[in-house]
């Protein structure tokens, strides 16, 4: 039974890897709209988006980052992704955060399956480091991280993926930015992770 459950989990996330670049749910962004579709209430604070199944909150701004979408219109309950951007000089630091449900997969399994698709989006990718990741202040969360260098449109690029196992829910954070801003970008990403680390998704998907 465990083997079949794990295979089911691999099949689920294998499908997710096909859409890393644009978001697993193919969510449609509505930017700067006066009237926005609002399927998630109540908000924890003005402008926040709440993933209704896990309860995870995505503020409009956090740790110097701005959310890419004011609202989205096509969320899947088991597969939800949203992006954040932060400006630094003439560059952008891009973050994609996904909340997914995977069957019998740990953080390392999650990482190993999304890694090939992530590398595919860059030229000359190279692994800088990979292994277990400790989330400061949250010893209850098992996590795994890979850090990479590569080229994007001829520009040296730095990117990483961190996977987290909350139990029923899993999370993935993909960071991407030009290598020349590596030090300030890493500092900004740590600020974002610290700002989010207080959150814990609900133990399981609520009954319909």
Short mmCIF file of C-alpha atoms in Angstrom, two decimals:
data_model
loop_
_atom_site.label_atom_id
_atom_site.label_comp_id
_atom_site.label_asym_id
_atom_site.label_seq_id
_atom_site.Cartn_x
_atom_site.Cartn_y
_atom_site.Cartn_z
CA UNK A 1 0.00 0.00 0.00
CA UNK A 2 2.78 2.47 0.88
CA UNK A 3 4.43 1.81 -2.47
CA UNK A 4 1.23 2.54 -4.37
CA UNK A 5 0.62 5.71 -2.37
CA UNK A 6 4.13 6.93 -3.03
CA UNK A 7 3.79 6.22 -6.75
CA UNK A 8 0.57 8.23 -6.71
CA UNK A 9 2.44 11.09 -5.09
CA UNK A 10 5.16 10.95 -7.73
CA UNK A 11 2.56 11.02 -10.48
CA UNK A 12 0.91 14.06 -8.91
CA UNK A 13 4.05 16.13 -8.63
CA UNK A 14 5.41 14.95 -11.98
CA UNK A 15 2.42 16.70 -13.48
CA UNK A 16 3.21 19.85 -11.51
CA UNK A 17 6.72 20.13 -12.91
CA UNK A 18 5.32 20.84 -16.35
CA UNK A 19 4.08 24.24 -15.21
CA UNK A 20 6.72 25.63 -12.82
CA UNK A 21 7.35 28.71 -14.92
CA UNK A 22 3.80 30.03 -14.92
CA UNK A 23 2.37 28.49 -11.75
CA UNK A 24 0.88 25.05 -11.20
CA UNK A 25 -2.72 26.22 -11.19
CA UNK A 26 -2.30 28.35 -14.32
CA UNK A 27 -3.68 31.18 -12.25
CA UNK A 28 -4.72 34.35 -14.07
CA UNK A 29 -3.48 37.61 -12.57
CA UNK A 30 -5.70 40.66 -12.41
CA UNK A 31 -3.46 43.68 -11.88
CA UNK A 32 -4.52 47.13 -10.65
CA UNK A 33 -8.19 46.36 -10.97
CA UNK A 34 -10.74 48.43 -9.08
CA UNK A 35 -13.13 45.50 -8.70
CA UNK A 36 -11.50 42.16 -7.97
CA UNK A 37 -13.00 38.69 -7.79
CA UNK A 38 -12.97 37.67 -4.14
CA UNK A 39 -13.41 33.93 -3.46
CA UNK A 40 -11.42 33.92 -0.23
CA UNK A 41 -12.95 35.55 2.83
CA UNK A 42 -12.43 36.71 5.42
CA UNK A 43 -9.04 38.28 4.75
CA UNK A 44 -6.56 38.29 7.60
CA UNK A 45 -5.58 41.84 6.61
CA UNK A 46 -6.47 44.27 3.85
CA UNK A 47 -5.29 42.99 0.46
CA UNK A 48 -4.30 39.49 1.63
CA UNK A 49 -5.12 36.39 -0.40
CA UNK A 50 -5.90 33.26 1.61
CA UNK A 51 -5.58 29.78 0.14
CA UNK A 52 -8.97 28.54 1.32
CA UNK A 53 -7.98 24.86 1.75
CA UNK A 54 -4.75 25.28 3.72
CA UNK A 55 -5.47 28.65 5.33
CA UNK A 56 -2.08 29.99 4.19
CA UNK A 57 -2.07 33.79 3.95
CA UNK A 58 -0.36 35.74 1.14
CA UNK A 59 -0.19 39.46 2.05
CA UNK A 60 -0.10 42.10 -0.69
CA UNK A 61 3.30 43.23 0.59
CA UNK A 62 5.69 41.46 2.95
CA UNK A 63 9.37 41.96 3.89
CA UNK A 64 9.86 44.47 1.08
CA UNK A 65 8.30 42.16 -1.55
CA UNK A 66 5.11 42.92 -3.47
CA UNK A 67 2.72 40.21 -4.54
CA UNK A 68 2.55 39.76 -8.32
CA UNK A 69 -1.22 39.25 -8.40
CA UNK A 70 -3.82 41.52 -6.89
CA UNK A 71 -6.18 38.58 -7.25
CA UNK A 72 -6.34 35.41 -9.27
CA UNK A 73 -9.27 33.57 -10.78
CA UNK A 74 -8.26 29.94 -11.27
CA UNK A 75 -6.99 28.25 -8.12
CA UNK A 76 -6.87 24.50 -7.59
CA UNK A 77 -7.39 23.45 -3.98
CA UNK A 78 -4.50 20.97 -3.91
CA UNK A 79 -2.11 23.01 -6.03
CA UNK A 80 -1.75 26.74 -5.41
CA UNK A 81 1.07 29.10 -6.39
CA UNK A 82 1.62 32.82 -6.16
CA UNK A 83 4.62 35.07 -6.82
CA UNK A 84 6.41 37.96 -5.15
CA UNK A 85 8.87 40.53 -6.52
CA UNK A 86 11.32 42.88 -4.85
CA UNK A 87 13.28 45.60 -6.65
CA UNK A 88 16.98 46.06 -6.01
CA UNK A 89 18.65 48.83 -7.98
CA UNK A 90 17.82 47.99 -11.63
CA UNK A 91 17.06 44.31 -10.94
CA UNK A 92 14.23 42.18 -9.57
CA UNK A 93 14.31 39.34 -7.08
CA UNK A 94 11.57 36.88 -8.01
CA UNK A 95 9.98 34.41 -5.61
CA UNK A 96 7.39 31.73 -6.38
CA UNK A 97 5.65 30.09 -3.40
CA UNK A 98 3.53 26.98 -3.93
CA UNK A 99 1.26 25.12 -1.52
CA UNK A 100 0.57 21.55 -2.67
CA UNK A 101 -0.72 18.25 -1.31
CA UNK A 102 1.56 15.29 -2.07
CA UNK A 103 0.88 11.69 -1.11
CA UNK A 104 3.67 9.95 0.85
CA UNK A 105 6.45 12.23 -0.39
CA UNK A 106 8.92 13.93 1.93
CA UNK A 107 10.74 17.23 1.29
CA UNK A 108 13.68 15.51 -0.43
CA UNK A 109 11.36 13.53 -2.76
CA UNK A 110 9.57 16.77 -3.64
CA UNK A 111 12.88 18.50 -4.38
CA UNK A 112 14.28 15.70 -6.55
CA UNK A 113 11.23 15.66 -8.80
CA UNK A 114 10.98 19.42 -9.42
CA UNK A 115 14.75 19.91 -9.81
CA UNK A 116 15.12 18.69 -13.45
CA UNK A 117 12.35 20.97 -14.71
CA UNK A 118 13.80 23.95 -12.85
CA UNK A 119 17.26 23.37 -14.36
CA UNK A 120 15.72 23.08 -17.82
CA UNK A 121 14.83 26.80 -17.78
CA UNK A 122 18.47 27.92 -17.57
CA UNK A 123 21.58 27.53 -19.74
CA UNK A 124 24.66 25.82 -18.29
CA UNK A 125 23.09 25.11 -14.89
CA UNK A 126 25.41 24.02 -12.09
CA UNK A 127 24.61 22.75 -8.60
CA UNK A 128 26.24 24.93 -5.94
CA UNK A 129 24.79 23.14 -2.91
CA UNK A 130 21.96 20.80 -2.02
CA UNK A 131 20.82 19.01 1.11
CA UNK A 132 18.66 19.27 4.21
CA UNK A 133 17.64 22.81 5.11
CA UNK A 134 16.98 24.11 8.63
CA UNK A 135 14.17 26.64 8.92
CA UNK A 136 15.22 28.97 11.72
CA UNK A 137 12.76 28.89 14.60
CA UNK A 138 10.79 25.98 13.11
CA UNK A 139 12.48 22.67 14.00
CA UNK A 140 9.11 20.99 13.36
CA UNK A 141 9.39 21.58 9.59
CA UNK A 142 11.46 19.15 7.49
CA UNK A 143 12.97 20.98 4.51
CA UNK A 144 15.38 20.40 1.61
CA UNK A 145 17.15 22.96 -0.58
CA UNK A 146 19.16 23.18 -3.78
CA UNK A 147 21.14 26.26 -4.87
CA UNK A 148 22.24 26.72 -8.49
CA UNK A 149 24.04 28.96 -10.96
CA UNK A 150 23.13 29.25 -14.63
CA UNK A 151 22.53 31.70 -17.47
CA UNK A 152 19.25 33.36 -18.37
CA UNK A 153 19.17 35.16 -21.72
CA UNK A 154 22.97 35.37 -21.60
CA UNK A 155 23.04 36.86 -18.09
CA UNK A 156 24.66 34.96 -15.18
CA UNK A 157 21.82 33.94 -12.89
CA UNK A 158 21.41 32.51 -9.40
CA UNK A 159 18.39 30.42 -8.40
CA UNK A 160 17.27 28.02 -5.71
CA UNK A 161 14.40 25.77 -4.70
CA UNK A 162 13.43 24.99 -1.12
CA UNK A 163 10.82 22.33 -0.35
CA UNK A 164 9.04 22.03 3.00
CA UNK A 165 7.00 19.19 4.48
CA UNK A 166 4.20 20.31 6.81
CA UNK A 167 2.47 16.93 6.88
CA UNK A 168 -0.71 16.91 4.78
CA UNK A 169 0.47 20.07 2.99
CA UNK A 170 3.83 20.67 1.34
CA UNK A 171 5.34 23.95 0.22
CA UNK A 172 7.90 25.00 -2.36
CA UNK A 173 9.80 28.30 -2.63
CA UNK A 174 11.70 29.07 -5.84
CA UNK A 175 13.99 32.13 -5.83
CA UNK A 176 15.58 33.67 -8.93
CA UNK A 177 17.78 36.75 -9.51
CA UNK A 178 20.94 37.95 -11.36
CA UNK A 179 24.21 36.76 -9.83
CA UNK A 180 25.53 40.31 -9.49
CA UNK A 181 23.05 41.02 -6.69
CA UNK A 182 23.62 37.71 -4.91
CA UNK A 183 24.44 39.07 -1.44
CA UNK A 184 21.52 41.55 -1.09
CA UNK A 185 19.15 39.08 -2.74
CA UNK A 186 20.00 36.34 -0.25
CA UNK A 187 19.44 38.78 2.60
CA UNK A 188 16.06 39.78 1.15
CA UNK A 189 15.01 36.15 0.72
CA UNK A 190 15.89 35.36 4.33
CA UNK A 191 13.75 38.31 5.42
CA UNK A 192 10.85 36.88 3.42
CA UNK A 193 11.27 33.37 4.83
CA UNK A 194 11.44 34.81 8.36
CA UNK A 195 8.26 36.80 7.75
CA UNK A 196 6.42 33.69 6.52
CA UNK A 197 7.79 31.17 9.01
CA UNK A 198 5.08 31.82 11.62
CA UNK A 199 2.48 30.28 9.32
CA UNK A 200 1.45 26.64 9.43
CA UNK A 201 -1.13 25.28 6.96
CA UNK A 202 -4.14 23.48 8.39
CA UNK A 203 -3.41 19.78 9.11
CA UNK A 204 -5.55 18.56 6.22
CA UNK A 205 -7.91 19.72 3.51
CA UNK A 206 -11.32 20.68 4.93
CA UNK A 207 -14.27 18.52 3.99
CA UNK A 208 -16.42 19.93 1.14
#
